[in-house]
Amino acid sequence: MAGFILSGFSEAAAQETNNKVSISVSAQVISSIEMITIHSMDLSSAKPQNNRLRIDPQTSGNAGKMVATGTPNADIRISFLRQRELTRRNGSETLIFNYRVAGNAKDDQSTAEILNRENRDFKFNDKGHFYLWIGGNVDLSTAAPGNYQGEFTVDIEYI
Amino acid sequence: MKKILFITAFLLFTCGWTGYAQEIDFSKYHHYNLTVGELNNNDLDFGSVVAGSGTHSLDINNGKVVTITGVRYLDVIVEVNAQNSLYLNGNQGNSGDSQKSIPFTLQAAYANGKGTPNVGQAKFITNISNNNFIIRFPVLDRQHEPPGPPPAPPTNAFDQAKVEETAYLYLYGSINVGNVDAGPYSSQITVTINYD
């Protein structure tokens, strides 16, 4: 009986303060970036002038073409190595290739912008695509005859 | 004589079935203020993560800190309820859709030491089940001493500011990012704090 009285009193006197906060947990998920080579740069059909072979990334049909895919409309930073060494197949002779690259969110080479070494003002289009055309020039004055191979390195990252 | 014996037996029987522990909640006899705040106003934000990149963690130093300011000798009951996933666009309708939800694991700790509690004093909360838990602790740790005597009943001259302390609740955890659709993901953690 005594227990019942104490319980009744405590309920009547209770004045609880209810404090509630709501905290948001969040993350922004972005797609991983993938690079697809549409076609490689074709040096064999280009004609050298004054011992220098040039491929204009904005106008030449011999320019290489790549497409990067990622999160639609995401800002990206693009950087690339301007010079890479080409090595003669079945030999050790080398040539220095000077790359020039043009980029465009549209699939349109003629309106693509020439890229600097590092570029921060580009973004994927609304389908998550960004197009690159790869050209450049190479001095053939001291080149030994033969087939040369090399790589092109481009980094694309979200900013 | 027969009647007396019968009554005695009945009382013994009843006592055997109604014994239970006693607990007195001193906060129930007066209205004490309890202030819940946020030390850092940011969300528990994992930032930009790449789809398929796996586990990303926010440790206790980079989590959310909730402040609990109240009467130092009273206990508080902290109830935390968090969703098990973050959902694309915060839409709970994406629950169960592995393309549109990211599993979230809540971790938590609290600090109620003397002075300004900090991460080094934090006591980790281990009874978290499905991102939910309830825990009781005093606003100010009793420093391994037994509880003091009951507080004197407050009078009109009672000044809570003189007996106030702040305890800290740390919320943090990890997400496991699978090959989900790109976009903003979010969910909510609800923290309810009352005096015991």
Short mmCIF file of C-alpha atoms in Angstrom, two decimals:
data_model
loop_
_atom_site.label_atom_id
_atom_site.label_comp_id
_atom_site.label_asym_id
_atom_site.label_seq_id
_atom_site.Cartn_x
_atom_site.Cartn_y
_atom_site.Cartn_z
CA MET A 1 0.00 0.00 0.00
CA ALA A 2 2.85 2.39 0.85
CA GLY A 3 4.45 1.64 -2.51
CA PHE A 4 1.32 2.63 -4.33
CA ILE A 5 1.17 6.05 -2.65
CA LEU A 6 4.81 6.89 -3.51
CA SER A 7 4.30 5.91 -7.14
CA GLY A 8 1.21 8.07 -7.47
CA PHE A 9 3.01 11.10 -6.03
CA SER A 10 6.00 10.81 -8.34
CA GLU A 11 3.83 10.76 -11.45
CA ALA A 12 1.94 13.83 -10.32
CA ALA A 13 5.12 15.78 -9.58
CA ALA A 14 7.04 14.79 -12.70
CA GLN A 15 7.95 17.67 -14.99
CA GLU A 16 10.26 16.16 -17.54
CA THR A 17 12.03 18.20 -20.11
CA ASN A 18 12.00 16.54 -23.52
CA ASN A 19 15.02 17.46 -25.59
CA LYS A 20 15.32 16.13 -29.07
CA VAL A 21 17.73 16.94 -31.86
CA SER A 22 17.83 15.59 -35.36
CA ILE A 23 21.16 15.13 -37.08
CA SER A 24 21.60 14.56 -40.76
CA VAL A 25 24.01 11.93 -42.06
CA SER A 26 25.03 12.62 -45.63
CA ALA A 27 27.33 11.67 -48.49
CA GLN A 28 27.63 12.69 -52.10
CA VAL A 29 28.20 9.69 -54.32
CA ILE A 30 30.00 10.23 -57.57
CA SER A 31 30.56 7.69 -60.30
CA SER A 32 34.06 6.36 -60.87
CA ILE A 33 35.67 7.90 -63.95
CA GLU A 34 36.36 5.65 -66.88
CA MET A 35 38.27 6.39 -70.05
CA ILE A 36 37.39 4.82 -73.37
CA THR A 37 39.58 5.14 -76.44
CA ILE A 38 37.37 5.69 -79.47
CA HIS A 39 40.36 5.58 -81.81
CA SER A 40 44.11 6.07 -81.49
CA MET A 41 46.08 8.88 -83.05
CA ASP A 42 47.12 7.92 -86.59
CA LEU A 43 50.60 9.18 -87.46
CA SER A 44 51.09 7.00 -90.50
CA SER A 45 48.79 8.91 -92.79
CA ALA A 46 49.96 12.37 -91.70
CA LYS A 47 52.49 14.15 -93.88
CA PRO A 48 55.46 15.86 -92.26
CA GLN A 49 56.34 19.42 -93.16
CA ASN A 50 59.92 20.63 -92.62
CA ASN A 51 60.72 17.34 -90.90
CA ARG A 52 58.01 17.96 -88.29
CA LEU A 53 54.87 15.94 -88.10
CA ARG A 54 51.89 17.85 -86.74
CA ILE A 55 48.42 16.69 -85.82
CA ASP A 56 46.01 19.43 -84.87
CA PRO A 57 43.66 18.11 -82.15
CA GLN A 58 40.96 20.57 -83.19
CA THR A 59 40.93 19.92 -86.92
CA SER A 60 42.83 16.78 -87.87
CA GLY A 61 41.01 13.58 -88.63
CA ASN A 62 44.19 11.79 -87.52
CA ALA A 63 43.83 12.99 -83.96
CA GLY A 64 43.14 10.34 -81.34
CA LYS A 65 39.76 10.43 -79.65
CA MET A 66 38.83 9.42 -76.12
CA VAL A 67 35.73 9.82 -74.01
CA ALA A 68 35.70 10.05 -70.24
CA THR A 69 32.58 8.99 -68.36
CA GLY A 70 31.63 9.97 -64.83
CA THR A 71 28.98 11.72 -62.77
CA PRO A 72 26.76 13.96 -64.92
CA ASN A 73 27.51 17.67 -64.56
CA ALA A 74 30.33 17.08 -62.06
CA ASP A 75 33.29 19.48 -62.10
CA ILE A 76 36.54 17.85 -63.15
CA ARG A 77 40.23 18.61 -63.29
CA ILE A 78 42.12 17.38 -66.34
CA SER A 79 45.88 17.16 -66.52
CA PHE A 80 48.22 15.39 -68.92
CA LEU A 81 51.89 14.89 -69.64
CA ARG A 82 52.86 17.20 -72.47
CA GLN A 83 55.87 15.25 -73.59
CA ARG A 84 56.30 11.51 -73.86
CA GLU A 85 58.99 9.41 -75.39
CA LEU A 86 58.19 7.22 -78.41
CA THR A 87 60.38 4.15 -78.89
CA ARG A 88 61.08 2.45 -82.19
CA ARG A 89 59.76 -1.08 -82.36
CA ASN A 90 62.57 -3.59 -82.60
CA GLY A 91 65.04 -0.89 -81.71
CA SER A 92 66.11 1.54 -79.06
CA GLU A 93 65.82 4.83 -80.92
CA THR A 94 63.47 7.35 -79.38
CA LEU A 95 61.56 10.44 -80.38
CA ILE A 96 59.99 13.06 -78.15
CA PHE A 97 56.34 13.59 -78.91
CA ASN A 98 54.79 16.90 -77.83
CA TYR A 99 51.13 16.33 -77.10
CA ARG A 100 48.36 18.85 -77.68
CA VAL A 101 44.92 18.00 -76.42
CA ALA A 102 41.51 19.52 -77.01
CA GLY A 103 38.47 18.84 -74.87
CA ASN A 104 34.76 19.37 -75.12
CA ALA A 105 31.66 18.35 -73.20
CA LYS A 106 30.00 18.09 -76.62
CA ASP A 107 30.97 15.42 -79.09
CA ASP A 108 32.28 18.10 -81.43
CA GLN A 109 35.97 18.33 -82.29
CA SER A 110 35.75 21.66 -84.08
CA THR A 111 34.57 23.56 -80.97
CA ALA A 112 36.85 21.71 -78.52
CA GLU A 113 39.14 23.84 -76.36
CA ILE A 114 42.88 23.41 -76.27
CA LEU A 115 43.83 22.18 -72.79
CA ASN A 116 46.61 23.57 -70.68
CA ARG A 117 48.77 21.33 -68.54
CA GLU A 118 46.13 21.47 -65.82
CA ASN A 119 42.53 22.51 -66.35
CA ARG A 120 39.93 23.06 -63.66
CA ASP A 121 37.03 24.64 -65.49
CA PHE A 122 35.50 21.65 -67.21
CA LYS A 123 32.63 19.41 -66.28
CA PHE A 124 30.96 16.27 -67.51
CA ASN A 125 27.91 16.87 -69.65
CA ASP A 126 24.45 15.88 -68.52
CA LYS A 127 25.08 12.34 -69.72
CA GLY A 128 28.35 12.12 -67.78
CA HIS A 129 30.61 12.36 -70.86
CA PHE A 130 33.61 14.49 -71.71
CA TYR A 131 35.44 14.16 -75.03
CA LEU A 132 39.15 14.50 -75.70
CA TRP A 133 41.02 14.76 -79.00
CA ILE A 134 44.73 14.03 -78.86
CA GLY A 135 47.24 15.49 -81.31
CA GLY A 136 50.69 17.00 -81.15
CA ASN A 137 53.94 17.22 -83.05
CA VAL A 138 57.21 15.40 -83.33
CA ASP A 139 60.57 16.34 -84.88
CA LEU A 140 61.53 13.70 -87.44
CA SER A 141 64.80 15.31 -88.59
CA THR A 142 66.94 12.81 -86.69
CA ALA A 143 64.52 9.93 -86.62
CA ALA A 144 65.61 6.52 -87.80
CA PRO A 145 63.14 4.87 -90.15
CA GLY A 146 60.72 2.51 -88.44
CA ASN A 147 57.56 2.22 -86.39
CA TYR A 148 57.42 4.12 -83.11
CA GLN A 149 55.17 3.52 -80.17
CA GLY A 150 54.43 5.49 -77.03
CA GLU A 151 51.80 6.32 -74.48
CA PHE A 152 49.57 9.21 -73.67
CA THR A 153 48.78 9.86 -70.03
CA VAL A 154 45.81 11.93 -68.95
CA ASP A 155 44.44 12.32 -65.42
CA ILE A 156 40.85 13.28 -64.81
CA GLU A 157 39.59 13.76 -61.28
CA TYR A 158 36.60 15.29 -59.57
CA ILE A 159 36.98 18.64 -57.87
CA MET B 1 -7.40 -19.18 16.03
CA LYS B 2 -7.89 -20.89 12.73
CA LYS B 3 -8.75 -17.58 11.08
CA ILE B 4 -5.52 -15.84 12.19
CA LEU B 5 -3.29 -18.52 10.80
CA PHE B 6 -4.94 -18.31 7.42
CA ILE B 7 -4.31 -14.53 7.08
CA THR B 8 -0.62 -14.86 7.98
CA ALA B 9 -0.06 -17.44 5.30
CA PHE B 10 -1.68 -15.21 2.68
CA LEU B 11 0.60 -12.23 3.44
CA LEU B 12 3.76 -14.31 3.16
CA PHE B 13 2.65 -15.60 -0.20
CA THR B 14 1.97 -12.11 -1.54
CA CYS B 15 5.31 -10.71 -0.37
CA GLY B 16 7.15 -13.49 -2.16
CA TRP B 17 5.76 -12.36 -5.53
CA THR B 18 5.92 -8.58 -5.26
CA GLY B 19 9.51 -7.88 -4.24
CA TYR B 20 11.41 -5.57 -6.65
CA ALA B 21 14.34 -3.11 -6.66
CA GLN B 22 13.64 0.43 -5.64
CA GLU B 23 14.89 3.46 -7.49
CA ILE B 24 14.18 7.08 -6.83
CA ASP B 25 14.46 9.57 -9.67
CA PHE B 26 15.27 12.85 -7.96
CA SER B 27 14.64 14.84 -11.12
CA LYS B 28 10.96 14.05 -10.84
CA TYR B 29 10.49 16.29 -7.83
CA HIS B 30 11.47 19.54 -9.45
CA HIS B 31 11.68 21.01 -12.91
CA TYR B 32 15.34 21.19 -13.89
CA ASN B 33 16.47 22.66 -17.16
CA LEU B 34 18.23 20.44 -19.63
CA THR B 35 19.80 22.02 -22.68
CA VAL B 36 20.80 20.00 -25.69
CA GLY B 37 23.02 21.68 -28.23
CA GLU B 38 25.37 20.96 -31.08
CA LEU B 39 29.03 21.75 -30.67
CA ASN B 40 29.69 21.61 -34.39
CA ASN B 41 26.77 22.59 -36.54
CA ASN B 42 27.80 20.48 -39.47
CA ASP B 43 26.03 17.31 -40.47
CA LEU B 44 27.71 13.97 -40.06
CA ASP B 45 29.00 14.41 -43.58
CA PHE B 46 31.10 11.79 -45.36
CA GLY B 47 31.71 14.20 -48.25
CA SER B 48 32.21 13.04 -51.82
CA VAL B 49 32.72 9.32 -52.22
CA VAL B 50 33.14 7.32 -55.39
CA ALA B 51 30.59 4.61 -56.16
CA GLY B 52 31.98 1.17 -55.40
CA SER B 53 34.76 2.55 -53.21
CA GLY B 54 33.81 0.53 -50.12
CA THR B 55 34.10 1.63 -46.51
CA HIS B 56 34.46 5.26 -45.50
CA SER B 57 34.71 6.15 -41.83
CA LEU B 58 34.37 9.27 -39.76
CA ASP B 59 36.19 8.71 -36.48
CA ILE B 60 35.29 10.19 -33.14
CA ASN B 61 37.45 13.25 -33.82
CA ASN B 62 35.50 14.06 -36.96
CA GLY B 63 32.01 13.09 -35.88
CA LYS B 64 29.04 15.02 -34.59
CA VAL B 65 29.17 16.34 -31.03
CA VAL B 66 25.98 16.90 -29.04
CA THR B 67 26.23 18.86 -25.80
CA ILE B 68 24.07 18.02 -22.79
CA THR B 69 23.98 20.75 -20.17
CA GLY B 70 22.12 20.04 -16.97
CA VAL B 71 22.30 19.47 -13.23
CA ARG B 72 25.57 17.67 -12.66
CA TYR B 73 24.38 15.21 -10.04
CA LEU B 74 21.37 14.00 -12.02
CA ASP B 75 21.34 11.20 -14.54
CA VAL B 76 20.19 11.64 -18.09
CA ILE B 77 18.76 9.01 -20.38
CA VAL B 78 19.99 9.34 -23.94
CA GLU B 79 18.06 7.57 -26.66
CA VAL B 80 19.51 7.53 -30.15
CA ASN B 81 17.72 6.19 -33.20
CA ALA B 82 19.42 6.16 -36.58
CA GLN B 83 18.41 4.64 -39.86
CA ASN B 84 20.48 1.71 -41.09
CA SER B 85 21.17 3.30 -44.46
CA LEU B 86 21.60 6.56 -46.27
CA TYR B 87 19.10 6.94 -49.10
CA LEU B 88 19.41 8.58 -52.48
CA ASN B 89 17.88 12.07 -52.18
CA GLY B 90 17.03 11.18 -48.56
CA ASN B 91 14.06 9.19 -49.87
CA GLN B 92 13.24 6.35 -47.48
CA GLY B 93 11.27 4.79 -50.29
CA ASN B 94 14.67 3.65 -51.55
CA SER B 95 15.01 1.38 -48.54
CA GLY B 96 15.92 -2.11 -49.69
CA ASP B 97 17.11 -0.90 -53.09
CA SER B 98 20.83 -1.66 -53.14
CA GLN B 99 21.29 0.73 -56.09
CA LYS B 100 19.89 3.64 -54.12
CA SER B 101 20.95 3.04 -50.52
CA ILE B 102 24.23 2.91 -48.62
CA PRO B 103 24.57 0.88 -45.39
CA PHE B 104 25.44 3.07 -42.40
CA THR B 105 26.92 1.83 -39.12
CA LEU B 106 26.54 4.17 -36.16
CA GLN B 107 29.17 4.41 -33.43
CA ALA B 108 28.89 6.54 -30.32
CA ALA B 109 30.62 7.60 -27.13
CA TYR B 110 30.09 10.10 -24.35
CA ALA B 111 32.29 12.16 -22.06
CA ASN B 112 31.15 13.46 -18.70
CA GLY B 113 34.40 14.08 -16.87
CA LYS B 114 35.30 17.11 -14.82
CA GLY B 115 36.33 20.28 -16.56
CA THR B 116 35.87 20.26 -20.28
CA PRO B 117 35.24 16.70 -21.39
CA ASN B 118 37.17 15.68 -24.43
CA VAL B 119 37.65 12.75 -26.75
CA GLY B 120 40.41 11.34 -24.55
CA GLN B 121 37.89 10.89 -21.73
CA ALA B 122 35.23 9.40 -23.96
CA LYS B 123 33.53 6.21 -22.92
CA PHE B 124 32.54 4.14 -25.89
CA ILE B 125 28.96 2.96 -26.12
CA THR B 126 28.90 -0.71 -26.97
CA ASN B 127 25.24 -1.63 -26.71
CA ILE B 128 24.32 -0.27 -30.14
CA SER B 129 21.90 -2.55 -31.94
CA ASN B 130 20.63 -1.78 -35.45
CA ASN B 131 21.91 1.78 -35.01
CA ASN B 132 19.75 2.31 -31.92
CA PHE B 133 20.70 2.57 -28.27
CA ILE B 134 19.60 3.87 -24.92
CA ILE B 135 22.12 4.78 -22.25
CA ARG B 136 21.96 6.42 -18.86
CA PHE B 137 24.77 8.38 -17.27
CA PRO B 138 25.19 11.26 -14.85
CA VAL B 139 25.80 14.69 -16.35
CA LEU B 140 29.00 14.71 -14.31
CA ASP B 141 30.79 11.45 -13.75
CA ARG B 142 30.81 10.40 -10.09
CA GLN B 143 34.50 9.58 -10.43
CA HIS B 144 34.00 5.99 -9.27
CA GLU B 145 32.57 7.20 -5.98
CA PRO B 146 29.28 5.93 -4.67
CA PRO B 147 26.31 8.21 -5.31
CA GLY B 148 26.07 11.05 -2.83
CA PRO B 149 23.13 11.69 -0.55
CA PRO B 150 19.88 12.84 -2.12
CA PRO B 151 20.01 16.51 -3.09
CA ALA B 152 18.18 18.95 -0.85
CA PRO B 153 14.80 19.83 -2.31
CA PRO B 154 15.22 22.94 -4.45
CA THR B 155 13.75 26.14 -3.09
CA ASN B 156 12.98 29.40 -4.83
CA ALA B 157 16.57 30.38 -4.19
CA PHE B 158 17.83 27.43 -6.22
CA ASP B 159 20.25 28.56 -8.89
CA GLN B 160 20.77 25.78 -11.41
CA ALA B 161 23.74 27.57 -12.97
CA LYS B 162 25.74 26.79 -9.83
CA VAL B 163 25.27 23.06 -10.23
CA GLU B 164 25.43 22.76 -13.98
CA GLU B 165 27.88 20.79 -16.07
CA THR B 166 28.03 19.80 -19.70
CA ALA B 167 28.41 16.25 -20.95
CA TYR B 168 29.25 15.47 -24.54
CA LEU B 169 27.77 12.82 -26.83
CA TYR B 170 29.88 11.81 -29.82
CA LEU B 171 28.22 10.31 -32.89
CA TYR B 172 30.28 8.93 -35.73
CA GLY B 173 30.50 5.79 -37.84
CA SER B 174 31.03 4.40 -41.30
CA ILE B 175 29.32 3.83 -44.62
CA ASN B 176 29.93 1.05 -47.12
CA VAL B 177 29.59 2.45 -50.62
CA GLY B 178 28.67 -0.15 -53.20
CA ASN B 179 28.00 0.35 -56.88
CA VAL B 180 25.14 2.72 -56.23
CA ASP B 181 23.65 5.44 -58.36
CA ALA B 182 25.42 8.78 -58.18
CA GLY B 183 23.77 11.59 -56.25
CA PRO B 184 23.16 12.96 -52.74
CA TYR B 185 22.49 10.39 -50.01
CA SER B 186 21.21 11.17 -46.54
CA SER B 187 19.27 9.96 -43.53
CA GLN B 188 18.57 11.15 -40.00
CA ILE B 189 19.73 10.41 -36.47
CA THR B 190 17.28 11.36 -33.74
CA VAL B 191 18.68 12.03 -30.28
CA THR B 192 16.28 12.33 -27.36
CA ILE B 193 17.62 13.28 -23.94
CA ASN B 194 15.71 13.51 -20.67
CA TYR B 195 16.55 13.43 -17.01
CA ASP B 196 16.12 10.03 -15.47
#
